[in-house]
Amino acid sequence: MAPKGDNVVVSNMKLENLLSMKGGETRSIHDSSIKRSPRCRATKLPESPFVVVDLGCSSGSNTIFVVDAIIKHMTKRYEAAGYESLNSQHSSPTSQATTSTLYFSFSSFSKRRSINLFHSAFSLHWLSQVPESVLDKTSAAYNEGMVFIHGANEHTTNAYKKQFKSDLSSFLRSRSKEMKKCGSMFLVCLGRTSQDPTDQGGAGLLFGTHFQDAWDDLVQEGLISKEKRDNFNIPVYASSVQDFREVIEAEGSFGINKLELFKGGSPLVVNHPDDEAEVGLALANSCRSVAGVLVDAHIGDHLSEELFSRVERRAACHAKETLEQIQFFHIVASLSFTAAT
């Protein structure tokens, strides 16, 4: 069994609460005053709202940008069909926002057959929990000495892979209950180029090098115990396209319009690439923005500051290779709902 109490990085419910983000997570677009153009009077306009749901991890202007792009796309579709532009109507489409839903929630949260389009970017690589076997000292999957699965043994990475597939399948199953006939879903998450799950690509370089070494520093300096380190694991899995495809096809509710690996950029934003201190700070900030709340919950604010200061110093000492090597790849999926009954 997995260890209980203080040695566990964070409970499943607490993990969800820590990772939840405030933002515009649902939008419904409706205008009852939309009029048909003369050449399209024989075609009946939809009477129900066109409902768009953003499942994260957008917040603030990011959510507005995404929903704005969707509205513009739908406006073009209406115009292509001969209807008047939504922007030319006497009243603008209304919007409603729900901001309390957990951004990577896998269970159903909306009524059956109520959603036209789901959008989710950079949420689905988060696992619902660290697999119990990874925290179990008696298990072959116990991730001793490490805080991420990059470079871990195959038992550990297979446990993460199994958890990812289970979570993604649950996500698709829940969305299939909520989606209207002919609905669509657009998903983006971290991916990897290697078929070997022990190679987590950009995520591995972010959490499996200087971040990992900083945890080892805390142990060697006597600030935390080995057990405390070993019971912290980043609940992120960068999937291969094949893993992703297998889950979609096995679950069976969605057809694949497009599924590909897209080369993104570096998570490190620096103005002066030759400034080692700036590079070190950028990497520490990237790690903190992704996992800071988990680190704080596990070792407290003070030790968290100690950890990230060591990440910063270590990354600064290897600034050039850090900038050259760290690169993210993203899985992009366009899906159509095919199983409405």
Tab-separated table of C-alpha atoms in Angstrom:
chain	number	residue	atom	x	y	z
A	1	MET	CA	0.000	0.000	0.000
A	2	ALA	CA	1.031	3.591	-0.528
A	3	PRO	CA	2.206	5.493	2.547
A	4	LYS	CA	-0.371	7.611	4.333
A	5	GLY	CA	-0.291	10.936	6.122
A	6	ASP	CA	2.540	13.446	5.885
A	7	ASN	CA	4.663	11.218	3.654
A	8	VAL	CA	2.188	11.393	0.786
A	9	VAL	CA	2.812	14.355	-1.511
A	10	VAL	CA	-0.849	15.348	-1.421
A	11	SER	CA	-4.221	13.603	-1.319
A	12	ASN	CA	-6.185	13.205	-4.556
A	13	MET	CA	-8.822	15.745	-3.521
A	14	LYS	CA	-6.185	18.183	-2.330
A	15	LEU	CA	-4.296	17.717	-5.606
A	16	GLU	CA	-7.391	18.783	-7.531
A	17	ASN	CA	-7.917	21.800	-5.293
A	18	LEU	CA	-4.297	22.903	-5.564
A	19	LEU	CA	-4.242	22.637	-9.334
A	20	SER	CA	-7.631	24.231	-9.988
A	21	MET	CA	-7.484	27.604	-11.715
A	22	LYS	CA	-9.914	30.488	-11.803
A	23	GLY	CA	-10.993	31.445	-15.279
A	24	GLY	CA	-13.769	31.472	-17.813
A	25	GLU	CA	-14.299	27.758	-18.172
A	26	THR	CA	-17.668	27.665	-19.884
A	27	ARG	CA	-19.225	29.926	-22.434
A	28	SER	CA	-22.670	29.702	-23.972
A	29	ILE	CA	-23.365	31.781	-27.041
A	30	HIS	CA	-26.969	32.625	-27.817
A	31	ASP	CA	-28.851	35.333	-29.663
A	32	SER	CA	-32.584	34.836	-30.023
A	33	SER	CA	-32.840	37.869	-32.302
A	34	ILE	CA	-30.708	36.401	-35.081
A	35	LYS	CA	-32.542	36.891	-38.367
A	36	ARG	CA	-32.306	34.846	-41.502
A	37	SER	CA	-31.121	36.521	-44.682
A	38	PRO	CA	-33.591	36.479	-47.605
A	39	ARG	CA	-31.747	33.747	-49.462
A	40	CYS	CA	-31.826	31.397	-46.454
A	41	ARG	CA	-35.422	31.733	-45.250
A	42	ALA	CA	-36.048	28.045	-45.919
A	43	THR	CA	-33.311	27.027	-43.488
A	44	LYS	CA	-34.171	27.075	-39.797
A	45	LEU	CA	-31.617	28.613	-37.468
A	46	PRO	CA	-30.688	26.723	-34.298
A	47	GLU	CA	-33.005	27.712	-31.475
A	48	SER	CA	-30.830	26.459	-28.606
A	49	PRO	CA	-27.560	28.039	-27.434
A	50	PHE	CA	-24.277	27.021	-28.989
A	51	VAL	CA	-22.357	25.985	-25.879
A	52	VAL	CA	-18.561	26.075	-25.654
A	53	VAL	CA	-16.668	24.713	-22.649
A	54	ASP	CA	-13.023	25.517	-21.915
A	55	LEU	CA	-11.574	22.859	-19.612
A	56	GLY	CA	-8.285	24.596	-18.929
A	57	CYS	CA	-5.788	25.415	-18.177
A	58	SER	CA	-6.760	28.809	-19.575
A	59	SER	CA	-7.447	31.697	-17.249
A	60	GLY	CA	-7.979	35.401	-17.708
A	61	SER	CA	-7.094	36.684	-21.170
A	62	ASN	CA	-6.102	33.193	-22.361
A	63	THR	CA	-9.678	31.990	-22.002
A	64	ILE	CA	-11.027	35.115	-23.690
A	65	PHE	CA	-8.634	34.595	-26.604
A	66	VAL	CA	-9.726	30.977	-27.079
A	67	VAL	CA	-13.446	31.698	-26.901
A	68	ASP	CA	-13.042	34.718	-29.184
A	69	ALA	CA	-11.363	32.501	-31.786
A	70	ILE	CA	-14.229	30.005	-31.556
A	71	ILE	CA	-16.862	32.744	-31.909
A	72	LYS	CA	-15.080	34.152	-34.976
A	73	HIS	CA	-14.906	30.686	-36.534
A	74	MET	CA	-18.617	30.052	-35.942
A	75	THR	CA	-19.447	33.504	-37.314
A	76	LYS	CA	-17.630	32.620	-40.544
A	77	ARG	CA	-19.570	29.343	-40.728
A	78	TYR	CA	-22.873	31.199	-40.373
A	79	GLU	CA	-21.870	33.723	-43.030
A	80	ALA	CA	-20.760	30.942	-45.394
A	81	ALA	CA	-24.215	29.383	-44.993
A	82	GLY	CA	-25.827	32.673	-45.996
A	83	TYR	CA	-26.902	33.968	-42.614
A	84	GLU	CA	-26.222	37.492	-41.449
A	85	SER	CA	-23.068	38.009	-39.433
A	86	LEU	CA	-23.560	37.591	-35.705
A	87	ASN	CA	-21.802	40.922	-35.301
A	88	SER	CA	-24.444	42.707	-37.392
A	89	GLN	CA	-27.364	41.822	-35.144
A	90	HIS	CA	-29.108	44.289	-32.845
A	91	SER	CA	-27.936	42.452	-29.750
A	92	SER	CA	-24.685	40.627	-29.186
A	93	PRO	CA	-24.439	36.934	-28.306
A	94	THR	CA	-24.713	36.450	-24.579
A	95	SER	CA	-22.152	34.560	-22.556
A	96	GLN	CA	-22.268	32.770	-19.251
A	97	ALA	CA	-19.234	31.695	-17.286
A	98	THR	CA	-18.734	28.977	-14.721
A	99	THR	CA	-15.435	29.375	-12.884
A	100	SER	CA	-15.665	26.978	-9.970
A	101	THR	CA	-15.215	23.699	-11.836
A	102	LEU	CA	-11.855	21.983	-11.388
A	103	TYR	CA	-9.935	22.607	-14.566
A	104	PHE	CA	-8.900	19.033	-15.207
A	105	SER	CA	-12.070	17.470	-13.821
A	106	PHE	CA	-12.612	14.006	-15.263
A	107	SER	CA	-16.151	13.404	-13.985
A	108	SER	CA	-19.256	14.809	-15.648
A	109	PHE	CA	-20.192	18.334	-14.610
A	110	SER	CA	-22.826	19.355	-17.161
A	111	LYS	CA	-26.215	17.946	-18.069
A	112	ARG	CA	-26.507	15.252	-20.724
A	113	ARG	CA	-26.301	16.309	-24.381
A	114	SER	CA	-25.781	19.987	-23.597
A	115	ILE	CA	-22.340	20.889	-25.035
A	116	ASN	CA	-21.437	21.639	-28.651
A	117	LEU	CA	-17.695	22.094	-28.313
A	118	PHE	CA	-15.069	21.234	-25.719
A	119	HIS	CA	-11.643	22.856	-25.664
A	120	SER	CA	-8.796	21.809	-23.385
A	121	ALA	CA	-5.184	22.957	-23.605
A	122	PHE	CA	-2.363	21.806	-21.315
A	123	SER	CA	-4.511	20.017	-18.758
A	124	LEU	CA	-4.667	16.368	-19.766
A	125	HIS	CA	-1.005	15.596	-19.116
A	126	TRP	CA	-1.804	16.078	-15.415
A	127	LEU	CA	-2.651	12.784	-13.744
A	128	SER	CA	-5.573	12.547	-11.347
A	129	GLN	CA	-3.156	11.038	-8.829
A	130	VAL	CA	0.349	9.687	-8.427
A	131	PRO	CA	-0.074	5.909	-8.857
A	132	GLU	CA	-0.075	4.172	-5.471
A	133	SER	CA	2.573	1.687	-6.571
A	134	VAL	CA	5.002	4.556	-7.224
A	135	LEU	CA	4.797	5.494	-3.522
A	136	ASP	CA	4.887	1.921	-2.220
A	137	LYS	CA	8.315	0.838	-0.943
A	138	THR	CA	7.451	-2.819	-1.526
A	139	SER	CA	6.548	-2.249	-5.181
A	140	ALA	CA	8.858	-2.609	-8.167
A	141	ALA	CA	7.403	0.716	-9.326
A	142	TYR	CA	8.618	2.581	-6.222
A	143	ASN	CA	10.352	5.690	-7.562
A	144	GLU	CA	13.173	5.726	-5.032
A	145	GLY	CA	15.539	8.679	-5.223
A	146	MET	CA	13.536	10.486	-7.901
A	147	VAL	CA	10.761	13.063	-8.091
A	148	PHE	CA	9.732	12.466	-11.723
A	149	ILE	CA	9.603	9.506	-14.098
A	150	HIS	CA	12.180	10.806	-16.580
A	151	GLY	CA	14.896	8.148	-16.498
A	152	ALA	CA	12.978	5.990	-14.006
A	153	ASN	CA	12.626	2.214	-14.290
A	154	GLU	CA	10.052	0.674	-16.613
A	155	HIS	CA	7.768	-0.388	-13.757
A	156	THR	CA	7.454	3.213	-12.600
A	157	THR	CA	6.854	4.625	-16.065
A	158	ASN	CA	4.354	1.886	-16.883
A	159	ALA	CA	2.421	2.788	-13.732
A	160	TYR	CA	2.280	6.397	-14.919
A	161	LYS	CA	1.293	5.301	-18.420
A	162	LYS	CA	-1.511	3.129	-17.061
A	163	GLN	CA	-2.787	5.999	-14.902
A	164	PHE	CA	-2.672	8.400	-17.852
A	165	LYS	CA	-4.640	6.048	-20.082
A	166	SER	CA	-7.224	5.456	-17.371
A	167	ASP	CA	-7.621	9.194	-16.775
A	168	LEU	CA	-7.893	10.056	-20.472
A	169	SER	CA	-10.451	7.300	-21.030
A	170	SER	CA	-12.499	8.573	-18.089
A	171	PHE	CA	-12.271	12.108	-19.467
A	172	LEU	CA	-13.520	11.041	-22.902
A	173	ARG	CA	-16.305	8.928	-21.427
A	174	SER	CA	-17.541	11.827	-19.283
A	175	ARG	CA	-17.424	14.293	-22.162
A	176	SER	CA	-19.329	11.853	-24.395
A	177	LYS	CA	-22.273	11.973	-21.986
A	178	GLU	CA	-22.384	15.764	-22.098
A	179	MET	CA	-21.814	16.375	-25.802
A	180	LYS	CA	-24.542	17.077	-28.323
A	181	LYS	CA	-24.849	15.105	-31.543
A	182	CYS	CA	-22.164	16.147	-34.043
A	183	GLY	CA	-20.207	17.925	-31.292
A	184	SER	CA	-16.483	18.538	-31.479
A	185	MET	CA	-13.516	18.536	-29.152
A	186	PHE	CA	-10.107	20.164	-29.494
A	187	LEU	CA	-7.343	18.983	-27.162
A	188	VAL	CA	-3.726	20.011	-26.628
A	189	CYS	CA	-1.352	18.480	-24.091
A	190	LEU	CA	2.313	17.724	-23.561
A	191	GLY	CA	3.682	15.014	-25.804
A	192	ARG	CA	6.982	13.329	-26.543
A	193	THR	CA	8.840	12.192	-29.639
A	194	SER	CA	10.215	8.993	-28.123
A	195	GLN	CA	8.198	5.789	-27.868
A	196	ASP	CA	10.035	5.091	-24.611
A	197	PRO	CA	8.023	6.542	-21.688
A	198	THR	CA	11.183	6.826	-19.591
A	199	ASP	CA	12.152	9.658	-21.964
A	200	GLN	CA	9.700	12.443	-21.111
A	201	GLY	CA	11.237	14.961	-23.485
A	202	GLY	CA	10.958	18.615	-22.485
A	203	ALA	CA	9.072	17.792	-19.305
A	204	GLY	CA	11.883	15.434	-18.379
A	205	LEU	CA	14.495	18.136	-18.851
A	206	LEU	CA	12.409	20.560	-16.805
A	207	PHE	CA	11.856	18.242	-13.838
A	208	GLY	CA	14.447	15.500	-14.261
A	209	THR	CA	17.668	17.527	-14.169
A	210	HIS	CA	18.248	20.651	-12.057
A	211	PHE	CA	14.904	20.319	-10.273
A	212	GLN	CA	15.774	16.735	-9.329
A	213	ASP	CA	19.289	17.715	-8.262
A	214	ALA	CA	17.916	20.481	-6.044
A	215	TRP	CA	15.868	17.917	-4.118
A	216	ASP	CA	19.018	15.841	-3.687
A	217	ASP	CA	20.761	18.949	-2.344
A	218	LEU	CA	18.122	19.335	0.361
A	219	VAL	CA	18.612	15.704	1.376
A	220	GLN	CA	22.408	15.938	1.453
A	221	GLU	CA	22.242	19.136	3.482
A	222	GLY	CA	19.956	17.474	6.016
A	223	LEU	CA	17.031	19.804	5.347
A	224	ILE	CA	14.686	16.966	4.401
A	225	SER	CA	14.822	13.184	4.674
A	226	LYS	CA	15.239	10.793	1.759
A	227	GLU	CA	11.756	9.499	2.454
A	228	LYS	CA	10.317	12.999	2.204
A	229	ARG	CA	11.941	13.425	-1.206
A	230	ASP	CA	10.922	9.993	-2.438
A	231	ASN	CA	7.288	10.598	-1.550
A	232	PHE	CA	7.124	13.628	-3.828
A	233	ASN	CA	6.417	12.871	-7.476
A	234	ILE	CA	5.342	15.235	-10.239
A	235	PRO	CA	1.943	13.889	-11.454
A	236	VAL	CA	2.586	14.684	-15.127
A	237	TYR	CA	2.855	12.284	-18.059
A	238	ALA	CA	3.960	13.332	-21.548
A	239	SER	CA	2.222	10.855	-23.830
A	240	SER	CA	3.207	9.547	-27.226
A	241	VAL	CA	0.776	10.006	-30.111
A	242	GLN	CA	0.316	6.238	-30.222
A	243	ASP	CA	-0.680	6.096	-26.535
A	244	PHE	CA	-3.192	8.870	-27.146
A	245	ARG	CA	-4.633	7.214	-30.239
A	246	GLU	CA	-5.052	3.867	-28.489
A	247	VAL	CA	-7.136	5.428	-25.722
A	248	ILE	CA	-9.412	7.313	-28.140
A	249	GLU	CA	-10.010	4.242	-30.281
A	250	ALA	CA	-10.568	1.942	-27.300
A	251	GLU	CA	-13.060	4.320	-25.644
A	252	GLY	CA	-14.954	4.577	-28.926
A	253	SER	CA	-17.042	7.731	-28.529
A	254	PHE	CA	-14.996	10.007	-30.778
A	255	GLY	CA	-13.673	9.926	-34.305
A	256	ILE	CA	-10.222	11.362	-34.995
A	257	ASN	CA	-10.108	14.254	-37.451
A	258	LYS	CA	-6.502	15.109	-36.688
A	259	LEU	CA	-3.966	13.754	-34.227
A	260	GLU	CA	-0.371	14.858	-34.491
A	261	LEU	CA	2.710	15.921	-32.582
A	262	PHE	CA	3.473	19.608	-32.849
A	263	LYS	CA	6.839	21.157	-32.069
A	264	GLY	CA	6.321	23.971	-29.601
A	265	GLY	CA	8.855	26.294	-28.098
A	266	SER	CA	11.026	26.493	-25.033
A	267	PRO	CA	9.322	27.217	-21.705
A	268	LEU	CA	12.224	29.535	-20.930
A	269	VAL	CA	11.558	33.158	-21.846
A	270	VAL	CA	14.755	35.211	-21.652
A	271	ASN	CA	15.757	38.576	-23.079
A	272	HIS	CA	19.492	37.935	-22.840
A	273	PRO	CA	20.416	34.312	-23.683
A	274	ASP	CA	24.034	34.947	-22.688
A	275	ASP	CA	23.014	36.031	-19.186
A	276	GLU	CA	23.458	32.878	-17.111
A	277	ALA	CA	21.644	34.343	-14.115
A	278	GLU	CA	18.611	35.195	-16.241
A	279	VAL	CA	18.512	31.685	-17.690
A	280	GLY	CA	18.739	30.174	-14.215
A	281	LEU	CA	15.900	32.342	-12.959
A	282	ALA	CA	13.782	31.503	-16.010
A	283	LEU	CA	14.096	27.770	-15.433
A	284	ALA	CA	13.382	28.081	-11.712
A	285	ASN	CA	10.316	30.192	-12.468
A	286	SER	CA	9.108	27.663	-15.044
A	287	CYS	CA	9.387	24.843	-12.519
A	288	ARG	CA	7.690	26.946	-9.859
A	289	SER	CA	4.805	27.979	-12.120
A	290	VAL	CA	4.018	24.337	-12.876
A	291	ALA	CA	4.742	22.594	-9.584
A	292	GLY	CA	5.144	25.330	-6.989
A	293	VAL	CA	1.858	24.684	-5.200
A	294	LEU	CA	2.672	20.978	-4.921
A	295	VAL	CA	6.127	21.681	-3.529
A	296	ASP	CA	4.705	24.170	-1.015
A	297	ALA	CA	2.130	21.631	0.134
A	298	HIS	CA	4.754	18.920	0.557
A	299	ILE	CA	7.642	20.692	2.306
A	300	GLY	CA	6.258	24.113	3.253
A	301	ASP	CA	6.940	27.623	1.992
A	302	HIS	CA	10.380	28.044	3.589
A	303	LEU	CA	11.892	24.847	2.223
A	304	SER	CA	10.186	25.512	-1.086
A	305	GLU	CA	12.144	28.756	-1.358
A	306	GLU	CA	15.323	26.850	-0.517
A	307	LEU	CA	14.564	24.314	-3.232
A	308	PHE	CA	13.877	26.782	-6.033
A	309	SER	CA	16.897	28.912	-5.160
A	310	ARG	CA	19.017	25.791	-5.702
A	311	VAL	CA	17.240	25.074	-8.981
A	312	GLU	CA	18.098	28.605	-10.083
A	313	ARG	CA	21.782	28.314	-9.150
A	314	ARG	CA	22.195	24.923	-10.788
A	315	ALA	CA	20.488	26.006	-14.013
A	316	ALA	CA	22.633	29.151	-14.163
A	317	CYS	CA	25.765	26.984	-14.063
A	318	HIS	CA	24.515	25.091	-17.141
A	319	ALA	CA	22.748	27.954	-18.886
A	320	LYS	CA	23.935	27.327	-22.438
A	321	GLU	CA	23.067	23.626	-22.572
A	322	THR	CA	19.775	24.261	-20.776
A	323	LEU	CA	18.681	26.740	-23.435
A	324	GLU	CA	19.854	24.495	-26.261
A	325	GLN	CA	18.226	21.294	-25.036
A	326	ILE	CA	14.883	22.135	-23.476
A	327	GLN	CA	12.100	21.954	-26.049
A	328	PHE	CA	8.426	21.073	-25.644
A	329	PHE	CA	6.330	18.999	-28.039
A	330	HIS	CA	2.549	19.042	-27.924
A	331	ILE	CA	-0.086	16.528	-28.922
A	332	VAL	CA	-2.863	18.234	-30.882
A	333	ALA	CA	-6.147	16.376	-31.349
A	334	SER	CA	-9.302	17.355	-33.224
A	335	LEU	CA	-12.131	14.935	-32.432
A	336	SER	CA	-15.757	14.539	-33.529
A	337	PHE	CA	-18.427	12.971	-31.362
A	338	THR	CA	-19.750	9.844	-33.087
A	339	ALA	CA	-21.618	7.895	-30.405
A	340	ALA	CA	-24.737	9.979	-29.638
A	341	THR	CA	-27.815	7.923	-28.799
